[in-house]
Amino acid sequence: MDTAFFAPDEADGWSARIANRARHGWLVLRRHRIILFVTMALCLLAGALFILMSTPDYRATASVEVEDVPAGAAGAGAAAQRASAPGDTESMMQTELEVLRSRALAEDVARDLALVGTPTFFDGMGQPRPTEGVGSLSQRQVEQDLVVRLLRDNLEVDLPGKSRVLRISFVSADPVLSARVANSYADSLIRADLKRGFESGVQARRFLLGELDGARQDLGRAERDMAVYAARSGGHLPEGEAQPTTKAAAPDGSVAARLAQLNAFRAQAVSDRIAAQKRWESARRASADTLPDVLGNGAMQQIMADRAQARAAVAEERQFRKDAHPEMREARAKLAALDEQADSMANSIRASMREQYDVAVRGEQQIAREIADLEQQARVEQGRDVQLGIMERSVDTYRMLHDSLLQRYRDMASQAGFQAGRIQPLDRAAVPARPFSPKIGETLLLAALGGLALGLLLVAARHIFDDAVTSADTLAERVGLPLLGAVPVTGDNPQPAEIFTPIARSLLLASTGGLPRSILVTSAQEGEGKSLTLNALALALGRLGKRVLVIDGDMRRPVQHRLFRLSPDRGISEVLTGQASAREVIVDSGAPGVSLLPCGAVPPNPSELLATPALDALLAVVGDDYDTLLIDAPPILGQGDAPLLAAKAQASLLVVEWGRNHHGGLRAAIDRLRRAGGGLVGAILTKQQGRAFDYDYHRGG
């Protein structure tokens, strides 16, 4: 509830503070407007002088486009190119910017345009041409260094946004020179890119040539190693590239074929041996007569037939003859011979069967030995083939690498001289028709803004460090005087009497006895409005019913008779010199209750005149006829009149011009007045700009 009640007051308080600060700022600017206007005028003048004294500069701009990758060889089909990453593109563009700013490119432009030794270039750049060398450098070297430095200093490179376009600008006093240099920079950049591409191609071809030589040597070494190994191991080299790489084709009569053949022979030998063994076993256990081989032998069959006939003949002869009979003995002898022949034949056949068995066993064993030898040889040959296969694959690898490098080298060699660069021309620099610098509008605007900013800064500094009296607080704190009132600016016109009515009422309470009998009105320095203030104060006291005598004590520059629109012939000068009495020279001012004792003739030395006892007598004579005497005194500083008059007056009133009197000078004036014996009752602030008192409810009154 309390918050809701006080919120509007707080808002009004903030608004009042903001309004007061704004009004105070405006008053400060108004007070120091001369500083602000003079500062702006000086800055504008400096800008105009800069424009008039500046040499017109012309800017010519050429542009080039930077591609991701260079175009392919001339006549080749368009190949799909890999898009560059954003980071790679930015890095590439920054690299090209640094290339443009490099010394090497500037030297290339200088050579291309023959700028060294050309007076036109130095005239266009507004630089004197070197006429002699420096130190160990010759005149031409010094000139070349200056040309390169001027080229680099006046080059402007711009990369608009994230585009791939480079804008190359050159600035000089000669429009034709600017266009030539900008175009030369673009051409030199393109040539440098082509040169880098060509040199990189040469380096790549050299590298490929070195790699190709290495691959050729590796291939020859691998082939030699394989041939030596094949020769030492008795293997067979592959006859062509169509041969398999793992194992060479086996010719007729090779180990594998012989092993297969011997395996077949061994199977046959085993079969023959088994058959011979069976026949032999049968022949060894059976009678020779019962052997199938014996029975199947034709000679044996003939012998057996003959023996059967002989046995039949013996049996027949035994029937008729005895054993001792010669025919019987002959028949028996023939039978025995046939039996012996049959046994011999049977044993021979059995022995033949034994021999066949032995032969079959030896043949099987021989074949087995040969098979074992061939198997060992086959294992050796298999390891040799594996090693040869490894060597052959190595040879094939080196051959493929060699062929690939050779093909790449041939492709690069065929494309040499036809490779396009990454940088392509876009726009040529045209000769500028109008200068771009100095820019009159922008220069004057910047000068005006700079003057305004500098003026505001000076005004702020003056306001911060200015100790001039501008308020009752500063007057009381710095010089210890109360402020009786403030008077606004009215120029040389008389002050409105109603403004001085409160001040006049304050004077009624200035002393314990009320209105002082005599009041000296002075100021620290001239021109602060003391005479106008005294005139208006006299009129205000007259309206309050007081009898006031205005004494024009400023005998150096008297003005009171003009303010009252009077022209008396005599005045205080004549009274002090004894030429007239006071009552004779006092005139009616025409305002109620106000009389005037004018200055009269201006004396040559007012201080000596005021120091005479005649002044005391004058004040004593006229003091009883009036309620108060208002004495217009000269300024305190620089003159000795005011202290003399202050010593005679009962009270002194100081007139202070708003914002003019500083605390140091004002304090010196007050101290001088007080040392003379003058009693200060207060001060009046004249020519005030704004309000003298700002009552703030939110500060507690």
XYZ file of C-alpha atoms in Angstrom:
701
model
C 0.000 0.000 0.000
C 2.849 2.363 0.895
C 4.652 1.426 -2.309
C 1.596 2.168 -4.382
C 1.211 5.455 -2.568
C 4.779 6.689 -3.040
C 5.390 5.303 -6.537
C 3.916 8.324 -8.377
C 5.968 10.699 -6.210
C 9.149 8.775 -6.966
C 8.360 8.848 -10.682
C 7.717 12.581 -10.482
C 10.988 12.984 -8.599
C 12.960 11.142 -11.262
C 11.262 13.184 -13.972
C 12.083 16.363 -12.117
C 15.717 15.313 -11.719
C 16.003 14.454 -15.404
C 14.363 17.722 -16.389
C 16.655 19.674 -14.062
C 19.742 17.961 -15.405
C 18.629 18.542 -18.978
C 17.949 22.192 -18.224
C 21.276 22.458 -16.449
C 23.081 20.898 -19.409
C 21.356 23.260 -21.801
C 22.335 26.206 -19.634
C 25.942 25.029 -19.568
C 25.947 24.744 -23.367
C 24.315 28.116 -23.714
C 26.796 29.693 -21.374
C 29.795 28.218 -23.210
C 28.269 28.333 -26.664
C 31.103 30.514 -27.875
C 33.580 27.725 -27.097
C 31.399 25.211 -28.906
C 30.879 27.391 -31.986
C 34.518 28.447 -32.182
C 35.704 24.850 -31.862
C 33.352 23.677 -34.604
C 34.348 26.608 -36.798
C 38.042 25.877 -36.303
C 37.549 22.191 -37.096
C 35.536 23.051 -40.208
C 38.240 25.486 -41.200
C 40.864 22.802 -40.655
C 38.812 20.396 -42.773
C 38.464 22.979 -45.531
C 42.196 23.686 -45.433
C 42.868 19.963 -45.567
C 40.652 19.651 -48.632
C 42.287 22.638 -50.327
C 45.829 21.510 -49.523
C 45.316 17.830 -50.285
C 46.396 16.431 -53.626
C 43.522 14.634 -55.392
C 44.049 10.875 -55.364
C 42.637 8.514 -57.974
C 41.811 4.890 -57.273
C 41.674 2.294 -60.053
C 40.399 -1.209 -59.309
C 40.924 -4.495 -61.145
C 39.408 -7.811 -60.076
C 40.350 -11.456 -60.502
C 38.592 -14.708 -59.650
C 40.299 -17.463 -57.684
C 39.082 -20.977 -58.508
C 39.243 -24.033 -56.273
C 41.506 -26.065 -58.556
C 43.199 -25.204 -61.840
C 41.506 -26.154 -65.061
C 42.606 -29.340 -66.810
C 44.915 -29.595 -69.780
C 43.831 -28.086 -73.057
C 41.708 -30.459 -75.104
C 41.061 -32.783 -72.196
C 37.542 -33.594 -71.103
C 36.160 -31.923 -68.008
C 36.978 -34.051 -65.014
C 34.961 -34.010 -61.856
C 36.732 -31.861 -59.309
C 36.507 -32.328 -55.572
C 34.927 -29.351 -53.811
C 37.219 -27.605 -51.403
C 36.319 -27.348 -47.744
C 35.357 -23.864 -46.428
C 38.482 -23.733 -44.283
C 40.675 -24.614 -47.257
C 39.009 -21.911 -49.386
C 39.527 -19.240 -46.728
C 43.146 -20.274 -46.286
C 43.653 -20.173 -50.055
C 42.164 -16.669 -50.339
C 44.290 -15.393 -47.451
C 47.341 -16.845 -49.155
C 46.540 -14.969 -52.349
C 46.091 -11.768 -50.334
C 49.539 -12.188 -48.815
C 50.989 -12.906 -52.253
C 49.511 -9.618 -53.506
C 51.102 -7.731 -50.603
C 54.479 -9.418 -51.040
C 57.640 -7.606 -52.037
C 58.328 -10.085 -54.836
C 55.073 -9.199 -56.617
C 55.771 -5.473 -56.176
C 59.184 -5.972 -57.772
C 57.535 -7.873 -60.631
C 55.122 -4.944 -61.200
C 58.022 -2.485 -61.109
C 59.849 -4.522 -63.760
C 56.723 -4.976 -65.863
C 55.973 -1.221 -65.990
C 59.658 -0.153 -65.939
C 58.931 2.159 -63.005
C 62.539 2.313 -61.835
C 64.167 5.195 -63.643
C 60.815 6.721 -64.693
C 60.138 10.240 -63.350
C 56.435 9.911 -64.211
C 55.880 7.391 -61.442
C 57.384 9.632 -58.772
C 55.398 12.610 -60.081
C 52.199 10.587 -59.890
C 53.015 9.469 -56.337
C 53.986 12.967 -55.221
C 57.441 11.814 -54.133
C 60.822 13.259 -55.121
C 62.987 10.917 -57.129
C 66.239 9.886 -55.368
C 69.261 11.456 -56.963
C 72.050 9.682 -55.067
C 72.801 6.477 -53.222
C 72.684 5.878 -49.498
C 75.522 4.089 -47.768
C 76.511 1.002 -49.720
C 73.402 1.225 -51.934
C 73.582 2.794 -55.336
C 71.137 5.397 -56.594
C 69.242 2.802 -58.618
C 68.958 0.460 -55.636
C 67.629 3.273 -53.469
C 65.164 4.210 -56.216
C 64.042 0.592 -56.587
C 63.471 0.256 -52.828
C 61.428 3.472 -52.853
C 59.360 2.283 -55.831
C 58.630 -1.058 -54.146
C 57.688 0.671 -50.885
C 55.355 3.109 -52.657
C 53.716 0.266 -54.552
C 53.106 -1.741 -51.394
C 51.950 1.269 -49.332
C 49.397 2.461 -51.909
C 48.058 -0.969 -52.806
C 44.592 -1.821 -51.507
C 43.372 -5.411 -51.603
C 39.782 -6.255 -50.773
C 38.038 -9.599 -50.404
C 34.292 -8.845 -50.451
C 32.426 -11.187 -48.149
C 33.043 -14.882 -48.669
C 33.406 -14.618 -52.424
C 36.324 -15.825 -54.524
C 36.856 -12.424 -56.136
C 39.888 -10.313 -55.263
C 39.658 -6.568 -55.825
C 43.047 -5.011 -56.507
C 43.140 -1.201 -56.179
C 45.966 1.279 -56.500
C 45.903 4.912 -55.400
C 47.969 7.715 -56.911
C 47.641 11.298 -58.067
C 47.750 10.163 -61.730
C 44.579 8.312 -62.876
C 46.386 6.652 -65.798
C 49.160 5.427 -63.497
C 46.614 4.042 -61.043
C 44.918 2.015 -63.794
C 48.243 0.755 -65.198
C 49.539 -0.362 -61.801
C 46.246 -2.052 -60.833
C 46.147 -3.978 -64.122
C 49.829 -4.854 -63.792
C 49.211 -6.223 -60.316
C 46.390 -8.408 -61.644
C 48.553 -9.624 -64.547
C 51.528 -10.269 -62.269
C 49.341 -12.236 -59.871
C 48.067 -14.392 -62.754
C 51.611 -14.883 -64.060
C 52.853 -15.743 -60.598
C 50.090 -18.325 -60.254
C 50.919 -19.820 -63.661
C 54.602 -19.817 -62.776
C 53.920 -21.547 -59.494
C 51.791 -24.110 -61.326
C 54.468 -24.651 -63.963
C 57.244 -24.908 -61.384
C 55.156 -27.264 -59.289
C 54.587 -29.362 -62.468
C 58.320 -29.376 -63.163
C 59.017 -30.350 -59.583
C 56.347 -33.044 -59.802
C 57.832 -34.387 -63.040
C 61.284 -34.369 -61.506
C 59.953 -36.181 -58.506
C 58.132 -38.719 -60.685
C 61.255 -39.174 -62.781
C 63.260 -39.914 -59.661
C 60.604 -42.305 -58.420
C 60.472 -43.898 -61.891
C 64.235 -44.459 -61.877
C 63.985 -45.985 -58.425
C 61.116 -48.235 -59.511
C 63.055 -49.255 -62.626
C 66.081 -50.147 -60.519
C 63.935 -52.068 -58.050
C 62.280 -53.954 -60.922
C 65.641 -54.850 -62.519
C 67.030 -55.969 -59.184
C 63.974 -58.144 -58.492
C 64.164 -59.743 -61.948
C 67.889 -60.406 -61.555
C 67.362 -61.964 -58.136
C 64.613 -64.201 -59.491
C 66.765 -65.281 -62.474
C 69.780 -66.027 -60.259
C 67.661 -68.019 -57.840
C 66.019 -69.950 -60.662
C 69.417 -70.704 -62.177
C 70.870 -71.866 -58.872
C 67.858 -73.926 -57.858
C 67.254 -75.382 -61.301
C 63.772 -73.910 -61.509
C 61.961 -72.626 -64.565
C 61.295 -68.927 -65.101
C 57.821 -67.886 -66.282
C 57.765 -67.559 -70.032
C 55.386 -64.624 -70.209
C 53.020 -62.399 -68.343
C 50.208 -64.905 -69.035
C 51.867 -67.469 -66.752
C 50.376 -67.770 -63.282
C 52.239 -65.877 -60.574
C 52.076 -68.654 -57.952
C 53.614 -71.569 -59.814
C 55.138 -72.102 -63.256
C 53.480 -74.576 -65.588
C 55.189 -78.025 -65.334
C 56.631 -79.310 -68.671
C 56.624 -83.019 -69.726
C 59.126 -85.159 -67.783
C 58.988 -82.934 -64.759
C 59.130 -84.300 -61.239
C 55.377 -84.248 -60.795
C 54.750 -86.159 -64.014
C 57.442 -88.741 -63.242
C 56.093 -89.080 -59.698
C 52.633 -89.741 -61.038
C 54.037 -92.241 -63.504
C 56.101 -94.027 -60.859
C 53.107 -94.197 -58.584
C 51.264 -95.974 -61.350
C 54.275 -98.256 -61.888
C 54.490 -98.935 -58.186
C 50.869 -99.977 -58.101
C 51.539 -102.316 -61.019
C 54.724 -103.587 -59.388
C 52.913 -104.258 -56.161
C 50.256 -106.132 -58.065
C 52.897 -108.130 -59.965
C 54.811 -108.840 -56.797
C 51.694 -110.050 -55.042
C 50.842 -112.302 -57.991
C 54.413 -113.624 -58.199
C 54.436 -114.143 -54.449
C 51.219 -116.148 -54.626
C 52.582 -118.325 -57.454
C 55.793 -118.849 -55.601
C 54.071 -119.730 -52.380
C 51.893 -122.197 -54.232
C 54.882 -123.638 -56.104
C 56.971 -123.946 -52.938
C 54.321 -125.906 -51.026
C 52.970 -128.091 -53.950
C 54.655 -130.845 -55.988
C 56.374 -129.771 -59.094
C 54.236 -132.071 -61.176
C 51.100 -130.474 -59.973
C 52.171 -126.867 -60.604
C 49.976 -125.171 -63.142
C 52.978 -123.534 -64.716
C 54.646 -126.889 -65.026
C 51.542 -128.475 -66.363
C 50.920 -125.642 -68.709
C 54.461 -125.716 -70.150
C 54.489 -127.209 -73.646
C 57.943 -128.805 -73.289
C 56.950 -130.165 -69.921
C 53.782 -131.542 -71.425
C 55.852 -133.234 -74.179
C 58.222 -134.656 -71.624
C 55.359 -135.886 -69.517
C 53.736 -137.469 -72.555
C 57.009 -139.107 -73.464
C 57.462 -140.276 -69.897
C 53.968 -141.656 -69.827
C 54.728 -143.614 -73.000
C 58.040 -144.750 -71.523
C 56.342 -145.810 -68.371
C 53.749 -147.650 -70.379
C 56.539 -149.286 -72.380
C 58.310 -150.332 -69.163
C 55.069 -151.753 -67.848
C 54.516 -153.551 -71.073
C 58.079 -154.896 -71.192
C 57.840 -156.012 -67.583
C 55.038 -158.262 -68.550
C 57.225 -160.029 -70.974
C 60.705 -159.427 -69.746
C 62.593 -159.270 -66.584
C 64.342 -156.312 -65.171
C 67.688 -157.590 -66.284
C 66.655 -157.816 -69.833
C 68.500 -155.299 -71.980
C 65.412 -153.924 -73.513
C 63.924 -153.806 -70.067
C 66.979 -151.906 -68.828
C 66.867 -149.689 -71.914
C 63.167 -148.925 -71.310
C 63.808 -148.273 -67.684
C 66.795 -146.098 -68.470
C 64.722 -144.134 -70.980
C 62.006 -143.686 -68.297
C 64.559 -142.569 -65.732
C 65.995 -140.133 -68.198
C 62.540 -138.763 -68.876
C 61.825 -138.570 -65.096
C 65.095 -136.770 -64.564
C 64.325 -134.466 -67.443
C 60.819 -133.821 -66.057
C 62.191 -133.122 -62.569
C 64.818 -130.866 -63.998
C 62.182 -129.011 -66.030
C 59.847 -128.703 -62.985
C 62.645 -127.440 -60.783
C 63.631 -124.998 -63.488
C 60.073 -123.743 -63.718
C 59.889 -123.481 -59.906
C 63.169 -121.640 -59.862
C 61.835 -119.398 -62.563
C 58.807 -118.667 -60.407
C 61.134 -117.901 -57.505
C 63.133 -115.637 -59.727
C 59.992 -113.903 -60.905
C 58.998 -113.287 -57.317
C 62.405 -111.926 -56.450
C 62.354 -109.758 -59.526
C 58.916 -108.430 -58.600
C 60.093 -107.658 -55.060
C 63.211 -105.901 -56.304
C 61.196 -103.989 -58.890
C 58.741 -102.839 -56.228
C 61.581 -101.784 -53.966
C 63.326 -99.961 -56.777
C 60.146 -98.117 -57.661
C 59.617 -97.252 -53.975
C 63.135 -95.842 -53.733
C 62.657 -93.863 -56.874
C 59.318 -92.572 -55.584
C 60.956 -91.519 -52.285
C 63.689 -89.691 -54.194
C 61.132 -88.001 -56.424
C 59.040 -87.005 -53.407
C 62.092 -85.390 -51.810
C 62.865 -83.713 -55.093
C 59.217 -82.628 -55.365
C 59.357 -81.065 -51.904
C 62.515 -79.202 -52.843
C 60.934 -78.166 -56.110
C 57.780 -77.045 -54.319
C 59.774 -74.788 -51.966
C 61.671 -73.463 -54.955
C 58.398 -72.756 -56.767
C 57.017 -70.951 -53.712
C 60.132 -68.787 -53.505
C 59.959 -68.204 -57.228
C 56.299 -67.260 -56.835
C 57.197 -64.766 -54.121
C 59.922 -63.320 -56.287
C 57.591 -63.252 -59.252
C 54.934 -61.370 -57.286
C 57.599 -58.907 -56.165
C 58.623 -58.489 -59.781
C 54.984 -57.973 -60.776
C 54.551 -55.375 -58.012
C 57.604 -53.433 -59.090
C 56.494 -53.732 -62.701
C 53.010 -52.375 -61.884
C 54.544 -49.490 -59.870
C 56.947 -48.769 -62.684
C 54.190 -48.842 -65.296
C 51.938 -46.596 -63.155
C 54.694 -44.030 -62.580
C 55.616 -44.182 -66.241
C 52.015 -43.545 -67.267
C 51.689 -40.605 -64.834
C 54.951 -39.167 -66.071
C 53.763 -39.475 -69.668
C 50.445 -37.773 -68.756
C 52.190 -34.885 -66.983
C 54.696 -34.553 -69.798
C 51.896 -34.442 -72.357
C 50.039 -31.747 -70.322
C 53.134 -29.614 -69.666
C 52.589 -26.089 -70.982
C 48.809 -26.553 -71.284
C 47.911 -26.322 -67.572
C 45.653 -23.374 -66.740
C 46.052 -21.437 -63.477
C 43.618 -21.035 -60.625
C 43.456 -17.229 -60.997
C 41.431 -15.923 -63.910
C 40.999 -12.242 -64.937
C 37.566 -10.789 -64.230
C 37.568 -6.986 -64.701
C 40.278 -4.713 -66.002
C 40.952 -1.448 -64.186
C 39.581 1.561 -66.027
C 41.088 5.039 -65.796
C 39.096 6.817 -63.022
C 37.339 9.976 -64.127
C 37.004 11.570 -60.675
C 39.237 11.475 -57.607
C 38.092 9.479 -54.625
C 40.104 11.550 -52.140
C 39.699 14.013 -50.584
C 35.978 13.455 -50.071
C 34.588 16.917 -49.467
C 31.265 15.953 -47.931
C 32.652 13.249 -45.672
C 35.634 15.371 -44.654
C 33.479 18.340 -43.713
C 31.008 16.101 -41.927
C 33.800 14.468 -39.962
C 35.287 17.879 -39.231
C 31.902 19.143 -38.004
C 31.309 16.061 -35.876
C 34.868 16.201 -34.572
C 34.464 19.899 -33.794
C 31.170 19.199 -32.046
C 32.709 16.376 -30.016
C 35.785 18.450 -29.191
C 33.620 21.446 -28.339
C 31.416 19.368 -26.055
C 34.544 17.957 -24.440
C 35.970 21.430 -23.906
C 32.647 22.689 -22.577
C 32.462 19.731 -20.192
C 36.044 20.293 -19.085
C 35.419 24.010 -18.665
C 32.288 23.274 -16.696
C 33.985 20.688 -14.512
C 37.086 22.745 -13.796
C 35.377 26.131 -13.854
C 35.146 27.609 -10.334
C 33.030 30.608 -11.291
C 30.190 31.570 -8.972
C 26.899 30.315 -10.349
C 24.822 29.521 -7.277
C 24.165 30.435 -3.662
C 25.855 27.256 -2.474
C 29.165 27.994 -4.194
C 29.028 31.621 -3.012
C 28.536 30.585 0.596
C 31.004 27.699 0.561
C 33.877 29.386 -1.288
C 33.809 33.019 -0.082
C 31.484 32.876 2.951
C 28.876 35.358 1.697
C 25.109 34.943 1.896
C 23.185 35.480 -1.301
C 20.565 38.183 -0.924
C 19.105 37.638 -4.371
C 19.710 36.918 -8.022
C 18.983 39.156 -10.996
C 18.484 37.827 -14.534
C 20.228 39.152 -17.617
C 18.783 42.492 -18.824
C 21.707 43.928 -20.787
C 22.228 47.673 -20.300
C 18.555 48.313 -19.508
C 17.481 49.282 -15.950
C 16.613 46.363 -13.759
C 12.878 45.806 -13.081
C 12.139 47.182 -9.660
C 9.855 44.290 -8.630
C 12.831 41.908 -8.825
C 14.645 43.957 -6.150
C 11.726 44.198 -3.751
C 12.690 40.922 -1.948
C 16.318 42.080 -1.851
C 15.242 45.420 -0.398
C 13.222 43.640 2.282
C 16.303 41.566 3.090
C 18.312 44.770 3.612
C 15.752 45.906 6.172
C 17.037 43.036 8.309
C 20.711 43.369 7.399
C 21.700 44.740 10.814
C 20.451 44.770 14.366
C 19.189 48.311 13.851
C 17.354 47.422 10.714
C 18.253 49.067 7.445
C 21.916 50.191 7.557
C 22.424 53.951 7.498
C 24.884 53.708 4.615
C 25.406 50.877 2.170
C 28.338 50.625 -0.225
C 27.533 48.797 -3.468
C 30.576 47.568 -5.373
C 31.867 44.608 -7.400
C 35.099 42.718 -7.783
C 35.655 43.897 -11.349
C 33.998 46.261 -13.733
C 31.100 45.356 -15.965
C 29.256 43.200 -13.429
C 26.196 45.498 -13.228
C 26.765 47.164 -9.850
C 25.443 50.567 -10.958
C 22.277 49.095 -12.446
C 21.819 46.999 -9.320
C 22.214 50.020 -7.036
C 19.753 52.047 -9.132
C 17.129 49.328 -9.053
C 17.690 48.721 -5.334
C 17.175 52.429 -4.596
C 13.890 52.414 -6.494
C 12.737 49.320 -4.596
C 13.548 50.894 -1.212
C 11.737 54.050 -2.279
C 8.612 52.023 -3.030
C 8.906 50.534 0.451
C 8.564 54.082 1.844
C 12.223 54.653 2.608
C 14.050 57.877 1.922
C 17.115 56.970 -0.100
C 20.045 59.080 -1.230
C 22.052 57.642 -4.101
C 25.667 58.858 -3.967
C 27.569 58.324 -7.213
C 30.966 57.567 -5.671
C 32.370 56.036 -8.862
C 34.116 59.216 -9.924
C 36.043 57.442 -12.610
C 33.040 56.266 -14.640
C 29.887 57.877 -13.201
C 26.618 56.525 -14.632
C 23.896 57.180 -12.032
C 22.805 60.513 -13.544
C 22.274 58.749 -16.886
C 20.287 55.964 -15.243
C 18.002 58.583 -13.627
C 17.971 60.521 -16.920
C 19.454 63.623 -15.318
C 22.227 65.973 -16.374
C 23.432 67.907 -13.306
C 26.338 70.316 -13.541
C 27.746 69.758 -10.080
C 28.100 66.880 -7.736
C 30.194 65.175 -5.099
C 33.443 66.386 -6.665
C 32.451 69.985 -6.019
C 31.307 69.148 -2.485
C 34.594 67.435 -1.575
C 36.617 70.291 -3.079
C 34.540 72.915 -1.198
C 33.035 74.449 -4.294
C 29.483 73.650 -3.205
C 27.506 72.314 -0.300
C 25.805 68.913 -0.288
C 22.284 70.262 -0.220
C 23.048 72.442 -3.219
C 24.045 69.553 -5.473
C 21.502 66.912 -4.309
C 18.753 66.568 -6.935
C 15.447 64.824 -6.969
C 15.616 61.665 -9.092
C 11.958 61.793 -9.991
C 11.296 58.458 -8.246
C 9.372 58.499 -4.938
C 11.718 58.759 -1.948
C 14.909 58.665 -4.018
C 17.387 61.543 -4.341
C 20.687 61.672 -6.208
C 24.068 63.109 -5.297
C 25.774 62.946 -8.690
C 29.473 62.779 -9.385
C 29.813 66.138 -11.059
C 33.146 66.863 -12.680
C 35.426 63.841 -12.975
C 38.550 64.561 -10.872
C 42.023 63.606 -12.119
C 42.785 61.584 -8.946
C 39.623 60.313 -7.221
C 41.512 58.335 -4.562
C 43.163 61.422 -3.127
C 39.859 63.243 -3.117
C 38.043 60.395 -1.334
C 40.778 60.161 1.305
C 40.116 63.739 2.576
C 38.030 64.423 5.723
C 35.508 66.190 3.534
C 33.894 62.825 2.765
C 33.209 62.158 6.420
C 31.685 65.596 6.750
C 29.528 65.006 3.706
C 28.169 61.734 5.056
C 27.495 63.292 8.418
C 25.581 66.186 6.854
C 23.322 64.111 4.639
C 22.999 61.055 6.880
C 20.315 62.489 9.089
C 18.094 63.536 6.202
C 17.668 60.015 4.733
C 16.918 56.501 5.948
C 19.894 55.123 4.085
C 22.689 56.182 1.777
C 23.443 53.963 -1.267
C 27.026 54.627 -2.385
C 28.016 53.530 -5.893
C 31.722 52.589 -5.613
C 34.243 51.610 -8.278
C 35.291 47.931 -8.617
C 37.530 46.619 -5.862
C 40.266 44.972 -7.934
C 42.682 47.318 -9.646
C 41.419 50.469 -7.883
C 41.823 51.909 -4.367
C 38.553 53.845 -4.286
C 36.295 51.062 -3.067
C 38.275 50.296 0.131
C 38.315 54.006 1.004
C 34.538 54.258 0.609
C 33.956 50.933 2.400
C 35.716 52.267 5.444
C 33.198 55.140 5.586
C 30.029 53.042 4.992
C 28.176 51.083 7.670
C 27.617 48.059 5.398
C 28.865 46.827 2.060
C 26.986 44.931 -0.609
C 28.912 42.962 -3.245
C 27.538 42.574 -6.769
C 28.737 39.329 -8.430
C 28.163 38.515 -12.087
C 26.890 35.007 -12.663
C 29.568 32.695 -14.116
C 32.218 35.404 -14.435
C 33.873 35.746 -11.069
C 36.082 32.882 -10.007
C 36.596 31.976 -6.424
C 40.228 33.044 -6.303
C 39.692 36.601 -7.591
C 36.436 37.009 -5.690
C 38.054 35.880 -2.447
C 40.923 38.354 -2.966
C 38.431 41.193 -3.529
C 36.450 40.303 -0.395
C 39.609 40.057 1.721
C 40.741 43.475 0.486
C 37.364 44.968 1.292
C 37.293 43.456 4.763
C 40.835 44.597 5.541
C 39.674 48.163 4.730
C 37.021 47.829 7.443
C 34.004 47.274 5.290
C 31.299 45.084 6.768
C 29.808 42.829 4.066
C 26.159 41.977 4.515
C 25.821 39.777 1.434
C 25.989 39.545 -2.324
C 23.648 39.937 -5.241
C 24.069 37.615 -8.247
C 23.541 39.509 -11.486
C 23.129 38.462 -15.108
C 21.994 35.086 -14.000
C 21.196 32.477 -16.658
C 18.542 30.219 -15.206
C 17.256 29.980 -11.670
C 19.330 30.817 -8.651
C 17.483 28.470 -6.281
C 16.177 25.025 -7.211
C 14.015 23.701 -4.427
C 13.932 19.913 -4.450
C 11.260 18.237 -2.375
C 13.018 14.893 -2.699
C 16.174 16.247 -1.028
C 14.294 17.312 2.054
C 13.995 20.997 1.167
